[in-house]
């Protein structure tokens, strides 16, 4: 894991392998100019006040995502200076938006893989700015290398296997006040949050032959011991005894049996309890309604909701938040086999409701239905589920935005505002009652499929029926942003992203502070 320190040295005296500064596009009277961001002053001085001019000569325009590397002048104690673009300079020159800083720090950190220590001389005049830079840098300093650099048995004995490039080892924040309590707390929060997001990414990226319900549950059990979280694992036998027909129905086709994991973080002075429910399909083949080639290569990501919930509970525990947070991981592998659920089968859910399974590829709602009912039994103040639930949500909102549905308009609005505040793109979606009749079944209480149009909302309506009366509930469909297949950008790597963790953690913090109803 990448270390995070608050540098006591200024940019001119810090010994490191690189220094990062920010550069923006001028606006207004400075239009067409390059404007150095606060934090770059000492570095600029070492360039005799010509850093902006040098960058312009090298073709820099200050655009977001832009990165310029240049050799450091002799006045600095680093060999390399990296200038990252911040987009158009804000009206107030020091008021850079937190997400802009996060992304810029992430872009720099990605370019610094293989480096040991880098000083980040980006805006840090406020605690919020320093926290954003820390978060972005730590999230950008991520690489999933566990399966790379294997020994090649055919290579000559003396051939060097240098292995994969490791992420930047140390992020040193320059300009943040190292002895100030508020800075220290913010940095501690950024570190806990980023480490748990990166751990969620590792889980998502781990191939499904190694990450299956039992092994995921074992990871949760170990983390529970480490962080004082009570963990209970229901195995197949316990699921049968409890009547969890949804989870069992999805998992029965696989040699790797399903699990329901409960993680309970409690605070002695907590006044509220938040329940988080995650879809944990460790591999979604579609089951008997098999997905065609081209649609199954990335389906190890179908446990991203459970990974997000797991990360959020651990982060809440590490931060000692004054709120109870219960996480429910609904884990199963959706496979076709002679034991698999068939299209046409009827399952009896944990709630008692019967479901006609018309399409075994609509499995997420089956495992979540059981987990939502189970979570409701404990009468939490609110429930949020997170799931890579539908391709329809990706069609609606694209690859970077998750949809939010809820049984309570005010709660949906709060979640949307919280997501915006932490820099996660999301959008409120409705649950139109008229779509319910598409799930009417001649055989059972409900079918697991409805109209094709509005498929993301249909799935949301299905889930709603498994939430207890009077409990505020929101559903985050993260099928788009959970797994990034394009080129890395900002702090977002290829593969698992850790989508929704920041929103869940802020929700827990707000609940702890009594900010929510
Ligand atoms: N896991 C998929 C949804 C998904 C699609 C996640 C793309 C990430 C990227 C889900 O289980 C699924 O297969 N949903 C079906 C539902 C349909 C059969 C009603 C879908 O969206 O096609
Ligand atoms: Mn599916
Ligand atoms: Zn799925």
Coordinates of C-alpha atoms and ligand atoms in Angstrom, one line a residue:
X1 CA 0.0 0.0 0.0
X2 CA 1.2 3.5 -0.8
X3 CA 2.2 5.6 2.2
X4 CA 0.9 9.1 2.8
X5 CA 2.9 11.7 4.7
X6 CA 2.5 15.4 5.4
X7 CA 5.8 17.0 4.4
X8 CA 7.4 19.3 7.0
X9 CA 9.7 20.5 4.2
X10 CA 8.6 23.0 1.6
X11 CA 8.8 22.2 -2.1
X12 CA 12.2 23.7 -2.4
X13 CA 13.8 21.5 0.2
X14 CA 11.8 18.3 0.0
X15 CA 14.0 15.3 -1.0
X16 CA 12.0 13.1 -3.3
X17 CA 12.0 11.4 -6.8
X18 CA 9.6 14.0 -8.2
X19 CA 7.5 17.1 -7.4
X20 CA 4.0 17.5 -8.8
X21 CA 2.5 21.0 -9.5
X22 CA -0.7 22.1 -11.0
X23 CA -1.2 24.3 -14.1
X24 CA -4.5 25.8 -15.4
X25 CA -5.8 27.5 -18.5
X26 CA -6.1 31.2 -17.9
X27 CA -9.6 32.9 -18.1
X28 CA -10.7 36.5 -18.4
X29 CA -7.8 38.9 -18.6
X30 CA -5.4 36.0 -18.4
X31 CA -7.1 34.2 -21.3
X32 CA -4.6 32.2 -23.3
X33 CA -2.1 32.2 -20.5
X34 CA -1.0 29.3 -18.4
X35 CA -1.7 29.9 -14.7
X36 CA 0.3 28.0 -12.0
X37 CA -1.9 26.7 -9.2
X38 CA -1.3 27.6 -5.6
X39 CA 1.4 25.3 -4.2
X40 CA 3.7 25.8 -7.2
X41 CA 5.3 29.1 -6.0
X42 CA 8.6 27.6 -4.7
X43 CA 9.0 25.4 -7.7
X44 CA 8.4 28.4 -10.0
X45 CA 11.0 30.3 -8.1
X46 CA 13.6 27.6 -8.8
X47 CA 12.7 28.0 -12.5
X48 CA 13.5 31.8 -12.0
X49 CA 9.8 32.5 -12.3
X50 CA 9.6 31.0 -15.8
X51 CA 7.8 27.7 -15.1
X52 CA 4.7 28.7 -16.9
X53 CA 6.7 29.9 -19.9
X54 CA 8.7 26.7 -20.0
X55 CA 5.5 24.6 -19.8
X56 CA 4.0 26.7 -22.6
X57 CA 7.1 26.1 -24.8
X58 CA 6.6 22.3 -24.2
X59 CA 3.0 22.6 -25.5
X60 CA 1.2 22.6 -22.2
X61 CA -2.3 24.3 -22.2
X62 CA -3.4 23.3 -18.7
X63 CA -6.2 21.0 -19.9
X64 CA -7.6 18.4 -17.5
X65 CA -5.8 15.1 -17.8
X66 CA -2.7 16.8 -19.3
X67 CA 0.7 15.8 -17.9
X68 CA 4.1 17.4 -18.7
X69 CA 7.4 16.0 -17.3
X70 CA 10.4 18.3 -17.1
X71 CA 13.9 18.0 -15.6
X72 CA 14.1 19.9 -12.3
X73 CA 16.5 22.9 -12.0
X74 CA 19.4 22.7 -9.6
X75 CA 17.6 24.6 -6.9
X76 CA 15.3 21.7 -6.2
X77 CA 16.1 18.5 -4.3
X78 CA 14.2 16.3 -6.9
X79 CA 15.2 15.2 -10.4
X80 CA 11.8 15.6 -12.1
X81 CA 8.9 18.1 -12.0
X82 CA 5.5 17.0 -13.2
X83 CA 2.9 19.5 -14.1
X84 CA -0.7 18.3 -14.3
X85 CA -3.5 20.2 -16.0
X86 CA -6.4 21.5 -13.9
X87 CA -8.6 22.8 -16.7
X88 CA -9.9 26.4 -16.7
X89 CA -8.7 28.5 -13.7
X90 CA -11.7 29.1 -11.3
X91 CA -13.1 32.6 -10.8
X92 CA -11.3 32.7 -7.4
X93 CA -7.9 31.5 -8.3
X94 CA -7.5 29.2 -5.3
X95 CA -11.0 27.7 -5.4
X96 CA -10.3 24.6 -7.4
X97 CA -13.1 22.1 -7.3
X98 CA -12.3 19.0 -5.1
X99 CA -12.9 16.5 -7.9
X100 CA -10.6 18.4 -10.3
X101 CA -7.8 18.2 -7.7
X102 CA -8.6 14.5 -7.0
X103 CA -8.3 13.7 -10.7
X104 CA -5.2 15.7 -11.3
X105 CA -3.4 14.1 -8.4
X106 CA -4.6 10.7 -9.7
X107 CA -3.2 11.5 -13.2
X108 CA 0.1 12.4 -11.7
X109 CA 0.2 9.3 -9.4
X110 CA -0.4 7.0 -12.3
X111 CA 2.5 8.6 -14.2
X112 CA 4.7 8.0 -11.2
X113 CA 4.3 4.2 -11.0
X114 CA 7.7 2.7 -10.4
X115 CA 8.8 5.8 -8.4
X116 CA 9.5 5.7 -4.6
X117 CA 8.5 9.1 -3.3
X118 CA 6.8 12.1 -4.8
X119 CA 5.9 15.5 -3.3
X120 CA 2.5 16.8 -4.3
X121 CA 2.7 20.6 -4.4
X122 CA -0.9 21.0 -5.5
X123 CA -3.4 23.4 -3.7
X124 CA -3.4 22.6 0.0
X125 CA -4.4 25.8 1.6
X126 CA -7.7 24.3 2.9
X127 CA -8.1 20.9 4.6
X128 CA -10.6 20.0 1.8
X129 CA -8.0 20.7 -0.9
X130 CA -5.4 18.6 0.9
X131 CA -7.8 15.8 1.5
X132 CA -8.8 15.8 -2.2
X133 CA -5.2 15.7 -3.4
X134 CA -4.4 12.9 -0.9
X135 CA -7.4 10.8 -2.0
X136 CA -6.7 11.3 -5.7
X137 CA -3.0 10.5 -5.4
X138 CA -3.7 7.3 -3.3
X139 CA -6.4 6.1 -5.7
X140 CA -4.3 6.8 -8.7
X141 CA -1.4 4.9 -7.1
X142 CA -3.1 1.6 -7.7
X143 CA -2.1 -1.4 -9.8
X144 CA -3.5 -4.9 -9.8
X145 CA -0.3 -6.9 -10.2
X146 CA -1.0 -10.1 -8.2
X147 CA -1.1 -12.2 -11.3
X148 CA 1.8 -10.7 -13.2
X149 CA 5.5 -11.3 -13.3
X150 CA 5.2 -15.1 -13.1
X151 CA 8.3 -17.0 -13.6
X152 CA 8.8 -18.2 -17.2
X153 CA 10.0 -21.8 -17.0
X154 CA 11.3 -21.7 -20.5
X155 CA 13.4 -18.5 -20.1
X156 CA 17.2 -18.8 -19.8
X157 CA 18.4 -19.1 -16.2
X158 CA 20.0 -15.7 -16.2
X159 CA 17.1 -13.9 -17.8
X160 CA 15.8 -11.1 -15.5
X161 CA 12.2 -11.0 -14.8
X162 CA 11.7 -7.4 -13.7
X163 CA 8.0 -8.1 -12.9
X164 CA 5.3 -5.5 -13.2
X165 CA 5.7 -1.8 -12.3
X166 CA 4.7 -1.2 -8.8
X167 CA 2.5 1.9 -7.8
X168 CA 4.1 5.0 -6.4
X169 CA 5.3 4.0 -2.9
X170 CA 5.0 7.3 -1.0
X171 CA 2.8 10.4 -1.4
X172 CA 4.2 13.4 0.5
X173 CA 1.7 16.3 0.7
X174 CA 3.5 19.6 0.5
X175 CA 1.9 22.7 1.9
X176 CA -0.5 20.9 4.3
X177 CA 0.0 21.7 8.0
X178 CA 1.6 18.6 9.4
X179 CA 0.9 19.5 13.1
X180 CA -2.7 20.8 12.6
X181 CA -5.3 18.4 14.0
X182 CA -7.8 19.0 11.2
X183 CA -5.2 18.2 8.5
X184 CA -4.1 15.1 10.4
X185 CA -7.7 13.8 10.6
X186 CA -8.5 14.6 7.0
X187 CA -5.4 12.7 5.9
X188 CA -6.1 9.8 8.1
X189 CA -9.6 9.7 6.6
X190 CA -8.3 9.9 3.0
X191 CA -5.8 7.0 3.8
X192 CA -8.4 4.7 5.3
X193 CA -10.9 5.5 2.5
X194 CA -8.4 5.0 -0.4
X195 CA -6.9 1.9 1.1
X196 CA -10.3 0.3 1.4
X197 CA -11.4 1.4 -2.1
X198 CA -8.1 -0.1 -3.4
X199 CA -8.9 -3.3 -1.5
X200 CA -12.4 -3.4 -3.1
X201 CA -10.7 -2.9 -6.5
X202 CA -8.4 -5.9 -5.7
X203 CA -11.5 -8.1 -4.9
X204 CA -13.3 -7.0 -8.1
X205 CA -10.2 -7.7 -10.2
X206 CA -9.4 -11.0 -8.6
X207 CA -10.3 -13.7 -11.2
X208 CA -13.4 -15.7 -10.3
X209 CA -11.5 -19.0 -10.1
X210 CA -9.9 -17.5 -6.9
X211 CA -12.7 -15.3 -5.7
X212 CA -15.9 -17.3 -5.1
X213 CA -18.5 -17.0 -2.3
X214 CA -16.5 -19.0 0.3
X215 CA -13.2 -17.2 -0.4
X216 CA -14.9 -13.8 -0.3
X217 CA -16.5 -14.7 3.0
X218 CA -13.1 -15.7 4.3
X219 CA -11.7 -12.3 3.4
X220 CA -14.6 -10.6 5.2
X221 CA -14.1 -12.8 8.3
X222 CA -10.4 -11.9 8.4
X223 CA -11.0 -8.2 8.0
X224 CA -13.7 -8.4 10.7
X225 CA -11.1 -9.7 13.2
X226 CA -8.6 -7.0 12.2
X227 CA -11.1 -4.1 12.6
X228 CA -13.4 -5.2 15.4
X229 CA -16.3 -5.9 13.1
X230 CA -18.6 -8.8 14.0
X231 CA -18.9 -11.2 11.0
X232 CA -21.4 -14.0 10.6
X233 CA -21.3 -16.3 7.6
X234 CA -24.4 -18.3 6.6
X235 CA -23.2 -21.3 4.5
X236 CA -25.4 -23.4 2.3
X237 CA -26.7 -25.5 5.2
X238 CA -27.6 -22.4 7.2
X239 CA -29.2 -20.8 4.1
X240 CA -31.4 -23.9 3.6
X241 CA -32.4 -23.9 7.2
X242 CA -33.2 -20.2 7.0
X243 CA -35.2 -20.5 3.8
X244 CA -33.1 -18.2 1.7
X245 CA -34.6 -19.5 -1.6
X246 CA -33.4 -16.6 -3.7
X247 CA -29.7 -16.9 -2.8
X248 CA -29.9 -20.7 -3.0
X249 CA -31.7 -20.7 -6.3
X250 CA -29.0 -18.6 -7.9
X251 CA -26.1 -20.5 -6.3
X252 CA -27.3 -24.0 -6.8
X253 CA -25.8 -24.5 -10.3
X254 CA -22.3 -23.9 -9.1
X255 CA -19.8 -26.1 -7.5
X256 CA -18.9 -23.1 -5.4
X257 CA -21.8 -22.8 -3.0
X258 CA -23.4 -19.4 -2.0
X259 CA -23.0 -17.5 1.3
X260 CA -24.8 -14.6 3.1
X261 CA -22.3 -12.6 5.1
X262 CA -23.3 -10.2 7.8
X263 CA -20.8 -7.6 8.9
X264 CA -21.8 -5.6 12.0
X265 CA -19.9 -2.5 13.0
X266 CA -21.3 -0.9 16.1
X267 CA -20.5 2.2 18.1
X268 CA -21.5 2.3 21.8
X269 CA -22.9 5.8 21.4
X270 CA -24.6 5.3 18.0
X271 CA -28.1 6.7 17.6
X272 CA -28.7 5.4 14.1
X273 CA -28.3 2.1 12.2
X274 CA -27.5 2.0 8.5
X275 CA -27.9 -1.3 6.6
X276 CA -25.9 -1.7 3.4
X277 CA -26.7 -4.6 1.1
X278 CA -24.4 -5.7 -1.8
X279 CA -24.9 -7.8 -4.8
X280 CA -22.1 -10.4 -4.7
X281 CA -22.3 -12.5 -7.8
X282 CA -18.6 -13.6 -8.0
X283 CA -19.2 -14.7 -11.6
X284 CA -22.3 -14.1 -13.7
X285 CA -22.4 -16.6 -16.6
X286 CA -26.1 -15.9 -16.9
X287 CA -26.9 -19.5 -15.8
X288 CA -29.1 -21.6 -18.1
X289 CA -30.1 -18.3 -19.8
X290 CA -26.4 -18.2 -20.7
X291 CA -24.8 -15.0 -21.7
X292 CA -23.3 -15.1 -25.2
X293 CA -19.5 -14.6 -25.8
X294 CA -18.8 -10.9 -25.7
X295 CA -21.0 -10.4 -22.7
X296 CA -19.3 -12.6 -20.1
X297 CA -15.6 -11.7 -20.2
X298 CA -15.9 -9.1 -17.4
X299 CA -18.6 -10.7 -15.3
X300 CA -16.2 -11.3 -12.5
X301 CA -17.1 -7.6 -11.7
X302 CA -20.7 -8.7 -10.7
X303 CA -19.7 -8.6 -7.0
X304 CA -18.7 -5.0 -7.1
X305 CA -21.7 -4.0 -5.0
X306 CA -20.7 -6.4 -2.3
X307 CA -17.1 -5.2 -2.5
X308 CA -18.3 -1.6 -2.1
X309 CA -20.4 -2.5 0.9
X310 CA -17.5 -4.4 2.5
X311 CA -15.1 -1.5 1.9
X312 CA -17.6 1.0 3.4
X313 CA -18.2 -1.0 6.6
X314 CA -14.4 -1.5 7.1
X315 CA -13.8 2.3 6.5
X316 CA -16.6 3.2 9.0
X317 CA -14.9 0.9 11.5
X318 CA -11.4 2.3 10.9
X319 CA -12.8 5.9 11.3
X320 CA -14.7 4.9 14.4
X321 CA -17.9 6.6 13.2
X322 CA -20.6 7.2 15.7
X323 CA -23.2 5.1 13.8
X324 CA -24.0 1.4 13.5
X325 CA -23.3 0.1 10.0
X326 CA -24.4 -3.4 9.1
X327 CA -23.2 -4.8 5.8
X328 CA -24.9 -7.7 4.0
X329 CA -23.0 -9.5 1.3
X330 CA -25.2 -11.7 -0.9
X331 CA -22.7 -14.0 -2.5
X332 CA -23.3 -16.6 -5.2
X333 CA -21.8 -17.8 -8.4
X334 CA -24.4 -17.9 -11.3
X335 CA -23.5 -21.0 -13.4
X336 CA -25.4 -23.4 -15.7
X337 CA -25.3 -27.1 -14.7
X338 CA -27.5 -30.1 -14.1
X339 CA -28.4 -28.6 -10.7
X340 CA -29.0 -25.1 -11.9
X341 CA -32.3 -23.2 -11.6
X342 CA -34.2 -23.5 -14.9
X343 CA -36.2 -20.8 -16.6
X344 CA -39.7 -21.7 -15.4
X345 CA -38.7 -22.8 -11.9
X346 CA -40.4 -21.1 -8.9
X347 CA -38.3 -20.1 -5.9
X348 CA -39.6 -19.3 -2.5
X349 CA -37.8 -16.3 -1.2
X350 CA -36.8 -15.6 2.4
X351 CA -39.7 -13.2 2.7
X352 CA -42.1 -16.1 1.8
X353 CA -43.0 -14.6 -1.6
X354 CA -42.7 -16.9 -4.6
X355 CA -40.8 -15.9 -7.7
X356 CA -41.1 -17.5 -11.2
X357 CA -37.6 -17.4 -12.7
X358 CA -38.2 -16.5 -16.3
X359 CA -34.6 -15.6 -17.0
X360 CA -31.7 -17.0 -14.9
X361 CA -29.6 -14.0 -15.9
X362 CA -31.8 -11.7 -13.9
X363 CA -30.1 -13.3 -10.8
X364 CA -29.0 -10.2 -8.9
X365 CA -32.5 -9.3 -7.8
X366 CA -33.0 -12.8 -6.4
X367 CA -30.0 -12.7 -4.1
X368 CA -30.7 -9.1 -3.2
X369 CA -34.4 -9.8 -2.5
X370 CA -33.4 -12.2 0.3
X371 CA -30.7 -10.0 1.7
X372 CA -33.1 -6.9 1.7
X373 CA -35.7 -8.9 3.6
X374 CA -33.1 -10.2 6.1
X375 CA -31.7 -6.7 6.5
X376 CA -35.2 -5.3 7.1
X377 CA -35.9 -7.7 10.0
X378 CA -33.3 -5.8 12.1
X379 CA -35.3 -2.5 11.6
X380 CA -32.5 -0.3 10.5
X381 CA -33.1 3.4 10.0
X382 CA -32.3 3.1 6.3
X383 CA -31.1 0.6 3.8
X384 CA -29.0 1.2 0.8
X385 CA -28.3 -1.6 -1.7
X386 CA -25.5 -1.5 -4.3
X387 CA -25.5 -3.7 -7.4
X388 CA -24.2 -4.2 -10.9
X389 CA -27.9 -5.0 -11.6
X390 CA -28.8 -4.2 -15.2
X391 CA -27.4 -3.6 -18.6
X392 CA -30.4 -1.2 -19.1
X393 CA -28.9 1.2 -16.6
X394 CA -25.7 1.3 -18.6
X395 CA -27.7 2.1 -21.7
X396 CA -29.5 4.8 -19.9
X397 CA -26.7 6.6 -18.1
X398 CA -23.5 5.4 -19.7
X399 CA -20.3 3.9 -18.2
X400 CA -19.5 6.5 -15.6
X401 CA -22.8 7.3 -13.9
X402 CA -24.8 5.2 -11.5
X403 CA -28.6 5.3 -11.1
X404 CA -30.3 5.9 -7.8
X405 CA -33.8 4.6 -7.1
X406 CA -35.6 4.8 -3.8
X407 CA -38.9 4.3 -2.0
X408 CA -38.5 7.8 -0.5
X409 CA -37.9 10.9 -2.6
X410 CA -36.1 12.9 0.1
X411 CA -33.7 9.9 0.8
X412 CA -33.0 9.6 -3.0
X413 CA -32.2 13.3 -3.2
X414 CA -29.9 13.1 -0.1
X415 CA -28.0 10.2 -1.7
X416 CA -27.7 12.1 -5.0
X417 CA -26.3 15.2 -3.2
X418 CA -23.9 13.1 -1.2
X419 CA -22.6 11.4 -4.3
X420 CA -22.1 14.8 -5.9
X421 CA -20.3 16.1 -2.8
X422 CA -17.8 13.2 -2.9
X423 CA -17.2 13.4 -6.7
X424 CA -19.2 10.3 -7.8
X425 CA -21.4 10.8 -10.9
X426 CA -25.0 9.6 -10.3
X427 CA -28.5 10.4 -11.3
X428 CA -31.9 9.9 -9.7
X429 CA -34.2 7.5 -11.5
X430 CA -37.9 6.8 -10.9
X431 CA -39.8 3.7 -10.0
X432 CA -42.9 4.0 -12.1
X433 CA -45.7 1.9 -10.6
X434 CA -47.1 0.9 -14.1
X435 CA -44.0 -1.2 -14.8
X436 CA -45.0 -3.6 -12.0
X437 CA -47.7 -5.4 -14.0
X438 CA -45.0 -6.6 -16.5
X439 CA -43.7 -8.9 -13.7
X440 CA -47.2 -10.5 -13.0
X441 CA -46.7 -14.2 -13.2
X442 CA -49.5 -16.8 -13.9
X443 CA -47.8 -19.2 -11.6
X444 CA -46.1 -17.3 -8.7
X445 CA -46.4 -14.0 -6.8
X446 CA -44.0 -12.3 -9.1
X447 CA -41.7 -13.0 -12.1
X448 CA -38.0 -12.0 -12.1
X449 CA -38.5 -10.3 -15.4
X450 CA -40.8 -7.7 -16.8
X451 CA -40.9 -5.3 -19.8
X452 CA -37.6 -4.9 -21.6
X453 CA -38.0 -1.1 -21.8
X454 CA -37.0 0.5 -18.6
X455 CA -35.2 -2.7 -17.5
X456 CA -33.3 -0.9 -14.7
X457 CA -36.4 0.5 -13.2
X458 CA -38.2 -2.9 -13.5
X459 CA -35.3 -4.4 -11.4
X460 CA -35.7 -1.6 -8.9
X461 CA -39.4 -2.2 -8.6
X462 CA -38.7 -5.9 -8.0
X463 CA -36.3 -5.1 -5.1
X464 CA -38.7 -2.6 -3.6
X465 CA -41.1 -5.5 -2.7
X466 CA -38.5 -7.1 -0.4
X467 CA -37.9 -4.0 1.7
X468 CA -39.7 -3.9 5.1
X469 CA -42.6 -1.5 5.6
X470 CA -41.7 2.0 6.6
X471 CA -37.9 1.7 6.1
X472 CA -36.2 4.3 3.9
X473 CA -34.5 2.4 1.1
X474 CA -32.3 3.4 -1.9
X475 CA -30.9 1.2 -4.7
X476 CA -27.7 2.2 -6.5
X477 CA -27.4 0.4 -9.9
X478 CA -23.6 0.7 -10.5
X479 CA -23.5 -1.6 -13.6
X480 CA -21.9 1.3 -15.6
X481 CA -19.2 2.7 -13.4
X482 CA -18.2 -0.5 -11.4
X483 CA -15.7 -1.8 -14.0
X484 CA -13.7 0.5 -16.3
X485 CA -12.8 -1.1 -19.6
X486 CA -11.3 2.0 -21.3
X487 CA -8.0 3.7 -20.8
X488 CA -7.3 4.9 -17.3
X489 CA -8.1 8.5 -16.5
X490 CA -7.6 10.7 -13.4
X491 CA -7.6 8.3 -10.4
X492 CA -9.7 5.7 -12.3
X493 CA -7.7 2.6 -13.3
X494 CA -8.7 -0.1 -15.8
X495 CA -10.8 -2.8 -14.1
X496 CA -12.6 -2.5 -10.8
X497 CA -13.1 1.1 -9.7
X498 CA -14.6 1.0 -6.2
X499 CA -17.7 2.8 -7.4
X500 CA -20.1 3.9 -4.6
X501 CA -17.7 3.4 -1.7
X502 CA -17.2 7.2 -1.2
X503 CA -20.9 7.8 -1.3
X504 CA -21.6 5.1 1.2
X505 CA -18.9 6.3 3.6
X506 CA -20.1 9.9 3.4
X507 CA -23.7 8.7 4.0
X508 CA -22.4 6.9 7.1
X509 CA -20.6 10.0 8.3
X510 CA -23.7 12.2 7.7
X511 CA -25.9 9.7 9.5
X512 CA -23.4 9.7 12.4
X513 CA -23.5 13.5 12.5
X514 CA -27.3 13.4 12.7
X515 CA -27.6 15.3 9.4
X516 CA -30.1 12.9 7.9
X517 CA -33.8 12.6 9.0
Ligands
LIG1 N1 -24.8 -8.6 -14.1 C1 -25.8 -8.3 -15.0 C2 -25.9 -6.8 -15.4 C3 -24.7 -6.1 -15.9 C4 -24.6 -5.9 -17.3 C5 -23.6 -5.7 -15.1 C6 -23.5 -5.2 -17.8 C7 -22.5 -5.1 -15.6 C8 -22.4 -4.8 -16.9 C9 -27.2 -8.8 -14.6 O1 -27.2 -9.9 -13.8 C10 -27.9 -9.2 -15.8 O2 -27.5 -10.1 -16.5 N2 -29.0 -8.4 -16.1 C11 -29.9 -8.7 -17.2 C12 -31.3 -8.7 -16.7 C13 -32.3 -9.1 -17.8 C14 -32.1 -10.6 -18.0 C15 -33.7 -8.9 -17.3 C16 -29.6 -7.6 -18.2 O3 -29.4 -6.4 -17.8 O4 -29.6 -7.9 -19.4
LIG2 MN1 -27.1 -11.7 -14.8
LIG3 ZN1 -25.5 -10.2 -12.7

